PDB file of C-alpha atoms and ligand atoms in Angstrom:
ATOM      1  CA  MET A  16      15.628 -29.383 -12.065  1.00 82.00           C
ATOM      2  CA  SER A  17      13.526 -27.321  -9.718  1.00 95.00           C
ATOM      3  CA  THR A  18      11.399 -24.288 -10.268  1.00 98.00           C
ATOM      4  CA  ILE A  19      12.963 -21.567  -8.124  1.00 98.00           C
ATOM      5  CA  LEU A  20      10.298 -19.816  -6.048  1.00 98.00           C
ATOM      6  CA  ASP A  21      11.225 -16.181  -6.547  1.00 98.00           C
ATOM      7  CA  GLY A  22      10.158 -14.486  -3.324  1.00 98.00           C
ATOM      8  CA  LYS A  23      11.888 -11.250  -4.222  1.00 98.00           C
ATOM      9  CA  ALA A  24       9.895 -10.681  -7.406  1.00 98.00           C
ATOM     10  CA  LEU A  25       6.639 -11.847  -5.850  1.00 98.00           C
ATOM     11  CA  ALA A  26       7.143  -9.582  -2.826  1.00 98.00           C
ATOM     12  CA  ALA A  27       7.683  -6.570  -5.105  1.00 98.00           C
ATOM     13  CA  SER A  28       4.411  -7.296  -6.874  1.00 98.00           C
ATOM     14  CA  VAL A  29       2.594  -7.811  -3.536  1.00 98.00           C
ATOM     15  CA  ARG A  30       3.914  -4.429  -2.298  1.00 98.00           C
ATOM     16  CA  GLN A  31       2.670  -2.779  -5.489  1.00 98.00           C
ATOM     17  CA  ASP A  32      -0.829  -4.256  -4.941  1.00 98.00           C
ATOM     18  CA  ILE A  33      -0.760  -3.127  -1.303  1.00 98.00           C
ATOM     19  CA  ARG A  34       0.219   0.387  -2.325  1.00 98.00           C
ATOM     20  CA  GLU A  35      -2.678   0.584  -4.784  1.00 98.00           C
ATOM     21  CA  GLU A  36      -5.162  -0.741  -2.231  1.00 98.00           C
ATOM     22  CA  ALA A  37      -3.875   1.515   0.556  1.00 98.00           C
ATOM     23  CA  ALA A  38      -4.257   4.581  -1.677  1.00 98.00           C
ATOM     24  CA  LYS A  39      -8.012   3.922  -1.874  1.00 98.00           C
ATOM     25  CA  LEU A  40      -8.511   3.929   1.917  1.00 98.00           C
ATOM     26  CA  PRO A  41      -9.895   6.951   3.803  1.00 98.00           C
ATOM     27  CA  ARG A  42      -6.546   7.332   5.623  1.00 98.00           C
ATOM     28  CA  ARG A  43      -3.034   5.878   5.480  1.00 98.00           C
ATOM     29  CA  PRO A  44      -2.471   2.597   7.322  1.00 98.00           C
ATOM     30  CA  GLY A  45      -0.026   3.161  10.172  1.00 98.00           C
ATOM     31  CA  ILE A  46       2.557   0.952  11.839  1.00 98.00           C
ATOM     32  CA  ALA A  47       4.775   1.463  14.860  1.00 98.00           C
ATOM     33  CA  VAL A  48       7.947  -0.577  15.222  1.00 97.00           C
ATOM     34  CA  ILE A  49       9.636  -0.705  18.606  1.00 97.00           C
ATOM     35  CA  LEU A  50      13.322  -1.507  18.784  1.00 97.00           C
ATOM     36  CA  VAL A  51      14.985  -2.109  22.122  1.00 97.00           C
ATOM     37  CA  GLY A  52      18.788  -2.084  22.145  1.00 95.00           C
ATOM     38  CA  GLU A  53      21.318  -1.768  19.390  1.00 91.00           C
ATOM     39  CA  ASP A  54      21.606  -5.195  17.824  1.00 90.00           C
ATOM     40  CA  PRO A  55      22.867  -4.491  14.267  1.00 88.00           C
ATOM     41  CA  ALA A  56      20.703  -7.213  12.653  1.00 86.00           C
ATOM     42  CA  SER A  57      17.573  -5.847  14.376  1.00 91.00           C
ATOM     43  CA  GLN A  58      18.505  -2.300  13.322  1.00 92.00           C
ATOM     44  CA  LEU A  59      18.720  -3.466   9.726  1.00 90.00           C
ATOM     45  CA  TYR A  60      15.354  -5.292   9.899  1.00 91.00           C
ATOM     46  CA  VAL A  61      13.692  -2.191  11.354  1.00 94.00           C
ATOM     47  CA  SER A  62      15.175   0.101   8.674  1.00 94.00           C
ATOM     48  CA  ASN A  63      13.965  -2.314   5.988  1.00 94.00           C
ATOM     49  CA  LYS A  64      10.473  -2.165   7.457  1.00 95.00           C
ATOM     50  CA  ALA A  65      10.496   1.641   7.282  1.00 96.00           C
ATOM     51  CA  ARG A  66      11.511   1.397   3.616  1.00 96.00           C
ATOM     52  CA  ASP A  67       8.712  -1.066   2.875  1.00 97.00           C
ATOM     53  CA  CYS A  68       6.231   1.271   4.609  1.00 98.00           C
ATOM     54  CA  ALA A  69       7.366   4.194   2.468  1.00 97.00           C
ATOM     55  CA  GLU A  70       6.959   2.096  -0.670  1.00 97.00           C
ATOM     56  CA  CYS A  71       3.439   1.029   0.355  1.00 98.00           C
ATOM     57  CA  GLY A  72       2.404   4.576   1.298  1.00 98.00           C
ATOM     58  CA  PHE A  73       1.989   3.736   5.002  1.00 98.00           C
ATOM     59  CA  LEU A  74       2.595   5.946   7.996  1.00 98.00           C
ATOM     60  CA  SER A  75       5.502   4.455   9.938  1.00 97.00           C
ATOM     61  CA  ARG A  76       6.719   5.356  13.353  1.00 97.00           C
ATOM     62  CA  ARG A  77       9.883   3.998  14.913  1.00 96.00           C
ATOM     63  CA  VAL A  78      10.459   3.917  18.642  1.00 97.00           C
ATOM     64  CA  ASP A  79      14.078   3.349  19.700  1.00 97.00           C
ATOM     65  CA  LEU A  80      14.746   2.439  23.303  1.00 97.00           C
ATOM     66  CA  PRO A  81      18.037   1.666  25.059  1.00 96.00           C
ATOM     67  CA  ALA A  82      18.718  -1.943  26.085  1.00 95.00           C
ATOM     68  CA  SER A  83      18.557  -0.683  29.675  1.00 95.00           C
ATOM     69  CA  CYS A  84      14.896   0.392  29.374  1.00 96.00           C
ATOM     70  CA  SER A  85      12.514  -1.136  31.896  1.00 95.00           C
ATOM     71  CA  GLU A  86       9.559  -3.390  31.219  1.00 96.00           C
ATOM     72  CA  GLU A  87       7.282  -0.700  32.647  1.00 97.00           C
ATOM     73  CA  GLU A  88       8.582   1.925  30.191  1.00 97.00           C
ATOM     74  CA  LEU A  89       7.979  -0.420  27.304  1.00 97.00           C
ATOM     75  CA  LEU A  90       4.479  -1.264  28.545  1.00 98.00           C
ATOM     76  CA  GLU A  91       3.664   2.423  28.823  1.00 98.00           C
ATOM     77  CA  ILE A  92       4.715   3.042  25.218  1.00 98.00           C
ATOM     78  CA  ILE A  93       2.660   0.088  24.012  1.00 98.00           C
ATOM     79  CA  GLY A  94      -0.317   1.443  25.965  1.00 98.00           C
ATOM     80  CA  ARG A  95       0.008   4.788  24.165  1.00 98.00           C
ATOM     81  CA  LEU A  96       0.291   3.149  20.762  1.00 98.00           C
ATOM     82  CA  ASN A  97      -2.717   0.932  21.535  1.00 98.00           C
ATOM     83  CA  ALA A  98      -4.756   4.114  22.076  1.00 98.00           C
ATOM     84  CA  ASP A  99      -3.372   5.933  19.010  1.00 98.00           C
ATOM     85  CA  ALA A 100      -5.980   5.946  16.223  1.00 98.00           C
ATOM     86  CA  ALA A 101      -3.343   6.554  13.526  1.00 98.00           C
ATOM     87  CA  ILE A 102      -1.568   3.288  14.364  1.00 98.00           C
ATOM     88  CA  ASP A 103      -3.065   0.047  12.999  1.00 98.00           C
ATOM     89  CA  GLY A 104      -0.185  -2.313  13.665  1.00 98.00           C
ATOM     90  CA  ILE A 105       2.425  -2.530  16.404  1.00 98.00           C
ATOM     91  CA  MET A 106       5.514  -4.627  16.116  1.00 97.00           C
ATOM     92  CA  VAL A 107       8.124  -5.198  18.766  1.00 96.00           C
ATOM     93  CA  GLN A 108      11.376  -6.294  17.164  1.00 95.00           C
ATOM     94  CA  LEU A 109      12.497  -9.557  18.741  1.00 93.00           C
ATOM     95  CA  PRO A 110      14.555 -10.695  20.504  1.00 92.00           C
ATOM     96  CA  LEU A 111      14.182  -8.386  23.489  1.00 95.00           C
ATOM     97  CA  PRO A 112      16.945  -8.037  26.105  1.00 94.00           C
ATOM     98  CA  GLU A 113      16.915 -10.869  28.651  1.00 93.00           C
ATOM     99  CA  SER A 114      15.824  -8.521  31.437  1.00 93.00           C
ATOM    100  CA  ILE A 115      12.452  -8.043  29.729  1.00 96.00           C
ATOM    101  CA  ASP A 116       9.649 -10.608  29.854  1.00 97.00           C
ATOM    102  CA  GLU A 117       8.878 -11.050  26.150  1.00 95.00           C
ATOM    103  CA  ARG A 118       5.537 -12.722  26.797  1.00 95.00           C
ATOM    104  CA  ARG A 119       4.290  -9.919  29.038  1.00 97.00           C
ATOM    105  CA  ILE A 120       5.194  -7.372  26.352  1.00 97.00           C
ATOM    106  CA  LEU A 121       3.567  -9.254  23.486  1.00 96.00           C
ATOM    107  CA  GLU A 122       0.415  -9.791  25.551  1.00 97.00           C
ATOM    108  CA  ALA A 123       0.163  -6.038  26.199  1.00 98.00           C
ATOM    109  CA  ILE A 124      -0.321  -5.276  22.496  1.00 98.00           C
ATOM    110  CA  ASP A 125      -3.962  -4.772  21.516  1.00 98.00           C
ATOM    111  CA  PRO A 126      -4.811  -8.052  19.684  1.00 97.00           C
ATOM    112  CA  GLU A 127      -6.286  -5.972  16.845  1.00 98.00           C
ATOM    113  CA  LYS A 128      -2.951  -4.158  16.418  1.00 98.00           C
ATOM    114  CA  ASP A 129      -0.816  -7.264  16.728  1.00 98.00           C
ATOM    115  CA  ALA A 130       0.886  -7.135  13.316  1.00 98.00           C
ATOM    116  CA  ASP A 131       2.740 -10.425  13.726  1.00 95.00           C
ATOM    117  CA  ALA A 132      -0.184 -12.310  15.331  1.00 97.00           C
ATOM    118  CA  LEU A 133       1.683 -13.341  18.466  1.00 95.00           C
ATOM    119  CA  HIS A 134      -0.950 -12.375  21.055  1.00 96.00           C
ATOM    120  CA  PRO A 135      -2.550 -15.427  22.725  1.00 96.00           C
ATOM    121  CA  LEU A 136      -6.002 -14.409  21.414  1.00 97.00           C
ATOM    122  CA  ASN A 137      -4.684 -14.431  17.855  1.00 97.00           C
ATOM    123  CA  VAL A 138      -2.858 -17.701  18.453  1.00 97.00           C
ATOM    124  CA  GLY A 139      -6.170 -19.138  19.682  1.00 97.00           C
ATOM    125  CA  GLN A 140      -7.874 -18.044  16.476  1.00 96.00           C
ATOM    126  CA  MET A 141      -5.089 -19.724  14.523  1.00 97.00           C
ATOM    127  CA  VAL A 142      -5.792 -22.975  16.334  1.00 97.00           C
ATOM    128  CA  HIS A 143      -9.421 -22.608  15.243  1.00 95.00           C
ATOM    129  CA  GLY A 144      -8.139 -22.003  11.693  1.00 91.00           C
ATOM    130  CA  ASP A 145      -9.746 -18.579  11.184  1.00 90.00           C
ATOM    131  CA  PRO A 146      -7.395 -15.803  12.298  1.00 95.00           C
ATOM    132  CA  VAL A 147      -7.715 -12.276  10.880  1.00 96.00           C
ATOM    133  CA  ILE A 148      -4.000 -12.456  10.018  1.00 97.00           C
ATOM    134  CA  TRP A 149      -1.297 -15.133  10.168  1.00 98.00           C
ATOM    135  CA  PRO A 150       2.273 -14.439  11.344  1.00 98.00           C
ATOM    136  CA  CYS A 151       4.307 -12.936   8.523  1.00 98.00           C
ATOM    137  CA  THR A 152       6.585 -15.865   7.626  1.00 98.00           C
ATOM    138  CA  PRO A 153       3.868 -18.565   7.338  1.00 98.00           C
ATOM    139  CA  ALA A 154       1.649 -16.004   5.546  1.00 98.00           C
ATOM    140  CA  GLY A 155       4.446 -15.305   3.056  1.00 98.00           C
ATOM    141  CA  ILE A 156       4.988 -19.007   2.427  1.00 98.00           C
ATOM    142  CA  ALA A 157       1.245 -19.516   1.852  1.00 98.00           C
ATOM    143  CA  GLU A 158       1.264 -16.639  -0.628  1.00 98.00           C
ATOM    144  CA  MET A 159       4.146 -18.293  -2.532  1.00 98.00           C
ATOM    145  CA  LEU A 160       2.393 -21.668  -2.589  1.00 98.00           C
ATOM    146  CA  ASP A 161      -0.724 -19.959  -4.005  1.00 98.00           C
ATOM    147  CA  PHE A 162       1.193 -17.980  -6.590  1.00 98.00           C
ATOM    148  CA  TYR A 163       2.988 -21.074  -7.888  1.00 98.00           C
ATOM    149  CA  HIS A 164      -0.238 -23.156  -7.765  1.00 98.00           C
ATOM    150  CA  ILE A 165       1.127 -25.641  -5.257  1.00 98.00           C
ATOM    151  CA  PRO A 166      -1.750 -27.471  -3.578  1.00 98.00           C
ATOM    152  CA  VAL A 167      -1.582 -28.474   0.094  1.00 98.00           C
ATOM    153  CA  ASP A 168      -4.791 -30.514   0.383  1.00 98.00           C
ATOM    154  CA  GLY A 169      -3.925 -34.158   1.090  1.00 98.00           C
ATOM    155  CA  LYS A 170      -0.154 -33.584   0.913  1.00 98.00           C
ATOM    156  CA  THR A 171       2.293 -34.737   3.542  1.00 99.00           C
ATOM    157  CA  CYS A 172       3.819 -31.571   4.980  1.00 99.00           C
ATOM    158  CA  VAL A 173       6.886 -31.730   7.195  1.00 99.00           C
ATOM    159  CA  VAL A 174       7.888 -28.647   9.179  1.00 99.00           C
ATOM    160  CA  VAL A 175      11.335 -28.638  10.812  1.00 99.00           C
ATOM    161  CA  GLY A 176      11.392 -26.214  13.765  1.00 98.00           C
ATOM    162  CA  ARG A 177       8.637 -25.453  16.267  1.00 98.00           C
ATOM    163  CA  SER A 178       9.180 -21.796  17.095  1.00 97.00           C
ATOM    164  CA  ASP A 179       6.131 -19.732  18.081  1.00 95.00           C
ATOM    165  CA  ILE A 180       6.752 -17.331  15.214  1.00 95.00           C
ATOM    166  CA  VAL A 181       7.329 -19.758  12.332  1.00 98.00           C
ATOM    167  CA  GLY A 182       7.116 -23.521  12.944  1.00 98.00           C
ATOM    168  CA  LYS A 183       3.972 -23.783  15.069  1.00 98.00           C
ATOM    169  CA  PRO A 184       1.835 -21.328  13.049  1.00 98.00           C
ATOM    170  CA  MET A 185       3.171 -22.861   9.810  1.00 98.00           C
ATOM    171  CA  ALA A 186       2.002 -26.286  10.966  1.00 98.00           C
ATOM    172  CA  LEU A 187      -1.443 -24.845  11.827  1.00 98.00           C
ATOM    173  CA  LEU A 188      -1.713 -23.066   8.478  1.00 98.00           C
ATOM    174  CA  LEU A 189      -0.861 -26.226   6.534  1.00 98.00           C
ATOM    175  CA  LEU A 190      -3.334 -28.160   8.674  1.00 98.00           C
ATOM    176  CA  GLN A 191      -6.031 -25.601   7.931  1.00 97.00           C
ATOM    177  CA  ARG A 192      -5.323 -26.178   4.227  1.00 98.00           C
ATOM    178  CA  HIS A 193      -5.902 -29.915   4.776  1.00 98.00           C
ATOM    179  CA  GLY A 194      -2.272 -31.007   4.703  1.00 98.00           C
ATOM    180  CA  THR A 195      -1.142 -33.958   6.836  1.00 98.00           C
ATOM    181  CA  VAL A 196       1.408 -32.298   9.078  1.00 98.00           C
ATOM    182  CA  ILE A 197       4.503 -33.658  10.822  1.00 98.00           C
ATOM    183  CA  LEU A 198       6.178 -31.106  13.102  1.00 98.00           C
ATOM    184  CA  CYS A 199       9.853 -31.863  13.853  1.00 98.00           C
ATOM    185  CA  HIS A 200      12.237 -30.290  16.346  1.00 98.00           C
ATOM    186  CA  ARG A 201      15.485 -30.901  18.191  1.00 98.00           C
ATOM    187  CA  HIS A 202      14.084 -33.946  20.007  1.00 98.00           C
ATOM    188  CA  THR A 203      12.872 -35.646  16.817  1.00 98.00           C
ATOM    189  CA  LYS A 204      14.611 -39.037  16.789  1.00 98.00           C
ATOM    190  CA  ASP A 205      15.227 -39.642  13.069  1.00 98.00           C
ATOM    191  CA  LEU A 206      14.841 -36.332  11.229  1.00 98.00           C
ATOM    192  CA  ALA A 207      15.730 -37.768   7.805  1.00 98.00           C
ATOM    193  CA  ALA A 208      13.036 -40.455   8.122  1.00 98.00           C
ATOM    194  CA  MET A 209      10.502 -37.635   8.635  1.00 98.00           C
ATOM    195  CA  THR A 210      11.752 -35.228   5.956  1.00 99.00           C
ATOM    196  CA  ARG A 211      11.893 -38.005   3.344  1.00 98.00           C
ATOM    197  CA  GLN A 212       8.119 -38.344   3.629  1.00 98.00           C
ATOM    198  CA  ALA A 213       7.490 -34.719   2.771  1.00 99.00           C
ATOM    199  CA  ASP A 214       5.624 -33.586  -0.325  1.00 99.00           C
ATOM    200  CA  ILE A 215       6.075 -30.107   1.128  1.00 99.00           C
ATOM    201  CA  LEU A 216       9.093 -29.531   3.373  1.00 99.00           C
ATOM    202  CA  VAL A 217       9.414 -26.301   5.370  1.00 99.00           C
ATOM    203  CA  VAL A 218      12.677 -25.863   7.272  1.00 98.00           C
ATOM    204  CA  GLU A 219      13.298 -23.208   9.950  1.00 98.00           C
ATOM    205  CA  ALA A 220      15.920 -24.761  12.188  1.00 98.00           C
ATOM    206  CA  GLY A 221      18.508 -21.985  11.920  1.00 97.00           C
ATOM    207  CA  HIS A 222      21.106 -24.679  11.216  1.00 97.00           C
ATOM    208  CA  ARG A 223      23.099 -24.104   8.063  1.00 96.00           C
ATOM    209  CA  GLY A 224      23.074 -27.019   5.608  1.00 96.00           C
ATOM    210  CA  LEU A 225      20.907 -29.225   7.857  1.00 98.00           C
ATOM    211  CA  ILE A 226      18.900 -30.633   4.951  1.00 98.00           C
ATOM    212  CA  THR A 227      20.960 -32.621   2.450  1.00 98.00           C
ATOM    213  CA  ALA A 228      19.790 -34.218  -0.791  1.00 98.00           C
ATOM    214  CA  ASP A 229      19.400 -37.667   0.762  1.00 98.00           C
ATOM    215  CA  MET A 230      16.790 -36.221   3.173  1.00 98.00           C
ATOM    216  CA  VAL A 231      14.461 -35.040   0.411  1.00 98.00           C
ATOM    217  CA  LYS A 232      11.913 -37.041  -1.598  1.00 98.00           C
ATOM    218  CA  ARG A 233      12.121 -36.617  -5.385  1.00 98.00           C
ATOM    219  CA  GLY A 234       9.604 -33.990  -6.509  1.00 98.00           C
ATOM    220  CA  ALA A 235       9.157 -32.403  -3.080  1.00 98.00           C
ATOM    221  CA  VAL A 236       8.488 -28.687  -2.632  1.00 99.00           C
ATOM    222  CA  VAL A 237      11.248 -27.315  -0.392  1.00 99.00           C
ATOM    223  CA  ILE A 238      10.805 -24.063   1.525  1.00 99.00           C
ATOM    224  CA  ASP A 239      13.916 -22.805   3.302  1.00 98.00           C
ATOM    225  CA  VAL A 240      13.239 -20.282   6.078  1.00 98.00           C
ATOM    226  CA  GLY A 241      16.744 -20.439   7.564  1.00 97.00           C
ATOM    227  CA  MET A 242      18.914 -17.344   7.375  1.00 95.00           C
ATOM    228  CA  ASN A 243      22.363 -18.169   8.635  1.00 95.00           C
ATOM    229  CA  ARG A 244      24.918 -15.406   8.450  1.00 90.00           C
ATOM    230  CA  ASP A 245      28.465 -16.367   7.625  1.00 90.00           C
ATOM    231  CA  PRO A 246      30.541 -14.178   9.972  1.00 88.00           C
ATOM    232  CA  ALA A 247      33.523 -14.276   7.616  1.00 92.00           C
ATOM    233  CA  THR A 248      31.744 -13.072   4.477  1.00 92.00           C
ATOM    234  CA  GLY A 249      28.571 -11.497   5.915  1.00 88.00           C
ATOM    235  CA  THR A 250      26.496 -13.480   3.405  1.00 92.00           C
ATOM    236  CA  PHE A 251      23.401 -15.528   4.250  1.00 93.00           C
ATOM    237  CA  THR A 252      22.734 -19.180   3.533  1.00 96.00           C
ATOM    238  CA  GLY A 253      19.748 -21.328   4.338  1.00 97.00           C
ATOM    239  CA  ASP A 254      19.160 -24.561   6.236  1.00 98.00           C
ATOM    240  CA  VAL A 255      18.931 -26.500   2.966  1.00 98.00           C
ATOM    241  CA  CYS A 256      21.938 -27.494   0.813  1.00 98.00           C
ATOM    242  CA  PHE A 257      20.461 -25.663  -2.150  1.00 98.00           C
ATOM    243  CA  ASP A 258      22.896 -26.848  -4.840  1.00 97.00           C
ATOM    244  CA  GLU A 259      22.306 -30.548  -4.246  1.00 98.00           C
ATOM    245  CA  VAL A 260      18.623 -30.410  -3.246  1.00 98.00           C
ATOM    246  CA  LYS A 261      17.523 -28.347  -6.276  1.00 98.00           C
ATOM    247  CA  ASP A 262      18.223 -31.377  -8.516  1.00 97.00           C
ATOM    248  CA  ILE A 263      15.746 -33.490  -6.529  1.00 98.00           C
ATOM    249  CA  SER A 264      12.959 -31.120  -5.527  1.00 98.00           C
ATOM    250  CA  SER A 265      10.219 -29.879  -7.874  1.00 98.00           C
ATOM    251  CA  HIS A 266      10.241 -26.370  -6.341  1.00 98.00           C
ATOM    252  CA  ILE A 267      12.690 -24.699  -3.988  1.00 98.00           C
ATOM    253  CA  THR A 268      13.187 -21.278  -2.389  1.00 98.00           C
ATOM    254  CA  PRO A 269      16.604 -19.617  -2.599  1.00 98.00           C
ATOM    255  CA  VAL A 270      18.305 -17.910   0.351  1.00 97.00           C
ATOM    256  CA  PRO A 271      18.413 -14.974   0.060  1.00 96.00           C
ATOM    257  CA  GLY A 272      15.511 -14.001  -2.183  1.00 97.00           C
ATOM    258  CA  GLY A 273      12.906 -16.566  -1.119  1.00 98.00           C
ATOM    259  CA  VAL A 274      11.027 -16.518   2.185  1.00 98.00           C
ATOM    260  CA  GLY A 275      12.738 -13.383   3.584  1.00 96.00           C
ATOM    261  CA  PRO A 276      11.256 -10.824   1.160  1.00 97.00           C
ATOM    262  CA  MET A 277       7.845 -12.489   1.434  1.00 98.00           C
ATOM    263  CA  THR A 278       7.959 -12.218   5.223  1.00 97.00           C
ATOM    264  CA  ARG A 279       8.592  -8.485   4.894  1.00 97.00           C
ATOM    265  CA  ALA A 280       5.806  -8.040   2.363  1.00 98.00           C
ATOM    266  CA  MET A 281       3.353  -9.878   4.596  1.00 98.00           C
ATOM    267  CA  LEU A 282       3.989  -7.460   7.439  1.00 98.00           C
ATOM    268  CA  MET A 283       2.693  -4.750   5.114  1.00 98.00           C
ATOM    269  CA  GLN A 284      -0.223  -6.979   4.092  1.00 98.00           C
ATOM    270  CA  ASN A 285      -1.089  -7.629   7.743  1.00 98.00           C
ATOM    271  CA  VAL A 286      -1.041  -3.919   8.579  1.00 98.00           C
ATOM    272  CA  LEU A 287      -3.281  -3.220   5.579  1.00 98.00           C
ATOM    273  CA  THR A 288      -5.721  -5.869   6.823  1.00 98.00           C
ATOM    274  CA  LEU A 289      -5.707  -4.437  10.364  1.00 98.00           C
ATOM    275  CA  ALA A 290      -6.211  -0.921   8.973  1.00 98.00           C
ATOM    276  CA  LYS A 291      -9.258  -2.122   7.046  1.00 98.00           C
ATOM    277  CA  LEU A 292     -10.549  -3.756  10.203  1.00 98.00           C
ATOM    278  CA  HIS A 293     -10.150  -0.490  12.127  1.00 98.00           C
ATOM    279  CA  MET A 294     -11.861   1.438   9.339  1.00 97.00           C
ATOM    280  CA  GLY A 295     -14.862  -0.885   9.488  1.00 97.00           C
ATOM    281  CA  LEU A 296     -14.129  -2.290   6.024  1.00 97.00           C
ATOM    282  CA  LEU A 297     -13.694  -5.859   7.257  1.00 94.00           C
ATOM    283  CA  PRO A 298     -15.933  -7.829   9.619  1.00 89.00           C
ATOM    284  CA  ARG A 299     -14.701  -8.468  13.169  1.00 82.00           C
ATOM    285  CA  HIS A 300     -14.735 -11.984  14.647  1.00 72.00           C
TER     286      HIS A 300
HETATM  287  P1  NAD B 401      14.383 -20.882  17.055  1.00 70.11           P
HETATM  288  O1  NAD B 401      15.694 -21.263  17.674  1.00 70.11           O
HETATM  289  O2  NAD B 401      13.356 -20.187  17.850  1.00 70.11           O
HETATM  290  O3  NAD B 401      13.697 -22.191  16.476  1.00 70.11           O
HETATM  291  C1  NAD B 401      14.426 -23.172  15.810  1.00 70.11           C
HETATM  292  C2  NAD B 401      13.625 -24.456  15.833  1.00 70.11           C
HETATM  293  O4  NAD B 401      14.344 -25.413  15.071  1.00 70.11           O
HETATM  294  C3  NAD B 401      13.424 -25.043  17.214  1.00 70.11           C
HETATM  295  O5  NAD B 401      12.074 -25.433  17.355  1.00 70.11           O
HETATM  296  C4  NAD B 401      14.335 -26.272  17.234  1.00 70.11           C
HETATM  297  O6  NAD B 401      13.773 -27.344  17.985  1.00 70.11           O
HETATM  298  C5  NAD B 401      14.437 -26.622  15.762  1.00 70.11           C
HETATM  299  N1  NAD B 401      15.737 -27.233  15.434  1.00 70.11           N
HETATM  300  C6  NAD B 401      16.961 -26.667  15.558  1.00 70.11           C
HETATM  301  N2  NAD B 401      17.920 -27.543  15.152  1.00 70.11           N
HETATM  302  C7  NAD B 401      17.274 -28.666  14.774  1.00 70.11           C
HETATM  303  C8  NAD B 401      17.698 -29.917  14.284  1.00 70.11           C
HETATM  304  N3  NAD B 401      18.998 -30.176  14.097  1.00 70.11           N
HETATM  305  N4  NAD B 401      16.775 -30.841  14.001  1.00 70.11           N
HETATM  306  C9  NAD B 401      15.454 -30.578  14.171  1.00 70.11           C
HETATM  307  N5  NAD B 401      14.981 -29.406  14.639  1.00 70.11           N
HETATM  308  C10 NAD B 401      15.886 -28.468  14.942  1.00 70.11           C
HETATM  309  O7  NAD B 401      14.791 -20.061  15.755  1.00 70.11           O
HETATM  310  P2  NAD B 401      13.916 -19.044  14.879  1.00 70.11           P
HETATM  311  O8  NAD B 401      13.971 -17.715  15.483  1.00 70.11           O
HETATM  312  O9  NAD B 401      12.574 -19.633  14.577  1.00 70.11           O
HETATM  313  O10 NAD B 401      14.795 -18.993  13.552  1.00 70.11           O
HETATM  314  C11 NAD B 401      15.127 -20.156  12.816  1.00 70.11           C
HETATM  315  C12 NAD B 401      15.783 -19.741  11.510  1.00 70.11           C
HETATM  316  O11 NAD B 401      14.826 -19.122  10.679  1.00 70.11           O
HETATM  317  C13 NAD B 401      16.929 -18.734  11.669  1.00 70.11           C
HETATM  318  O12 NAD B 401      17.908 -19.022  10.698  1.00 70.11           O
HETATM  319  C14 NAD B 401      16.258 -17.412  11.366  1.00 70.11           C
HETATM  320  O13 NAD B 401      17.165 -16.441  10.890  1.00 70.11           O
HETATM  321  C15 NAD B 401      15.275 -17.836  10.318  1.00 70.11           C
HETATM  322  N6  NAD B 401      14.086 -16.981  10.167  1.00 70.11           N
HETATM  323  C16 NAD B 401      13.873 -16.468   8.939  1.00 70.11           C
HETATM  324  C17 NAD B 401      12.764 -15.695   8.699  1.00 70.11           C
HETATM  325  C18 NAD B 401      12.546 -15.167   7.314  1.00 70.11           C
HETATM  326  O14 NAD B 401      11.760 -14.278   7.136  1.00 70.11           O
HETATM  327  N7  NAD B 401      13.223 -15.729   6.334  1.00 70.11           N
HETATM  328  C19 NAD B 401      11.849 -15.424   9.727  1.00 70.11           C
HETATM  329  C20 NAD B 401      12.084 -15.980  10.996  1.00 70.11           C
HETATM  330  C21 NAD B 401      13.209 -16.780  11.194  1.00 70.11           C
END
């Protein structure tokens, strides 16, 4: 029987710590979240972020733009936020409408205000293993591993999914912690042969029920990033068949209540870190 990694409870305690630390700073940390279009899921994520900011005592600014807005308009807003001394972190809610070049937008954000660490300069620092901040989801997973005293050094770590926002930085983070990393994706020939080797298995395929019990080694730590919405019920399930895998793994994250809340908490943590950097309380690279 597995230990359930309770991301919800841990995230609440992380937010409390952030609130206490933020209260000691000379000014409130500030974040701006830009939402383009009216995707209901994105609207919900952005509202949740505003709630987290309020709980942490941060200044939060929300910029809503119509899906028809131009790349130039968006770049101009980012330019203004880059120059705004009250704003420490900028986050553009993804995905952006197809008409907008996502890369160009993300590269326009000041790397020192890049709250999700997606700017190429920050990605480069990740490759070197010493970024100021990690993207929120891998950072949240690392925080959970630390809290539950799960060592990475020398472990075989298998990551399923190679997205820029989760899979790739997760692989780099585990590598930096001296894990032996296997990064799988859609072209991986025999996924089960890879996942069965994992001491630590992180799954972010966005494919409900992809990981079954026969794909998991006994005693593995299983981290489920997947959030697959059932259109009929509106509920979320992960990429891992939780009910069967929990009897094999040593530790497992639930969906919901595992990685999701930690991802949100780490956005606050990242903004706090950037605020300290801007206030001269942390060394620059
Ligand atoms: P994505 O489509 O960008 O990436 C998915 C990755 O999974 C790709 O690299 C793809 O190659 C790989 N993949 C897909 N099917 C596979 C298969 N059958 N075998 C092996 N590899 C496979 O998606 P994304 O935006 O990274 O999101 C993935 C999932 O993670 C979604 O369910 C999303 O909701 C969730 N997510 C959750 C959080 C969180 O905070 N919990 C954060 C980000 C994403």
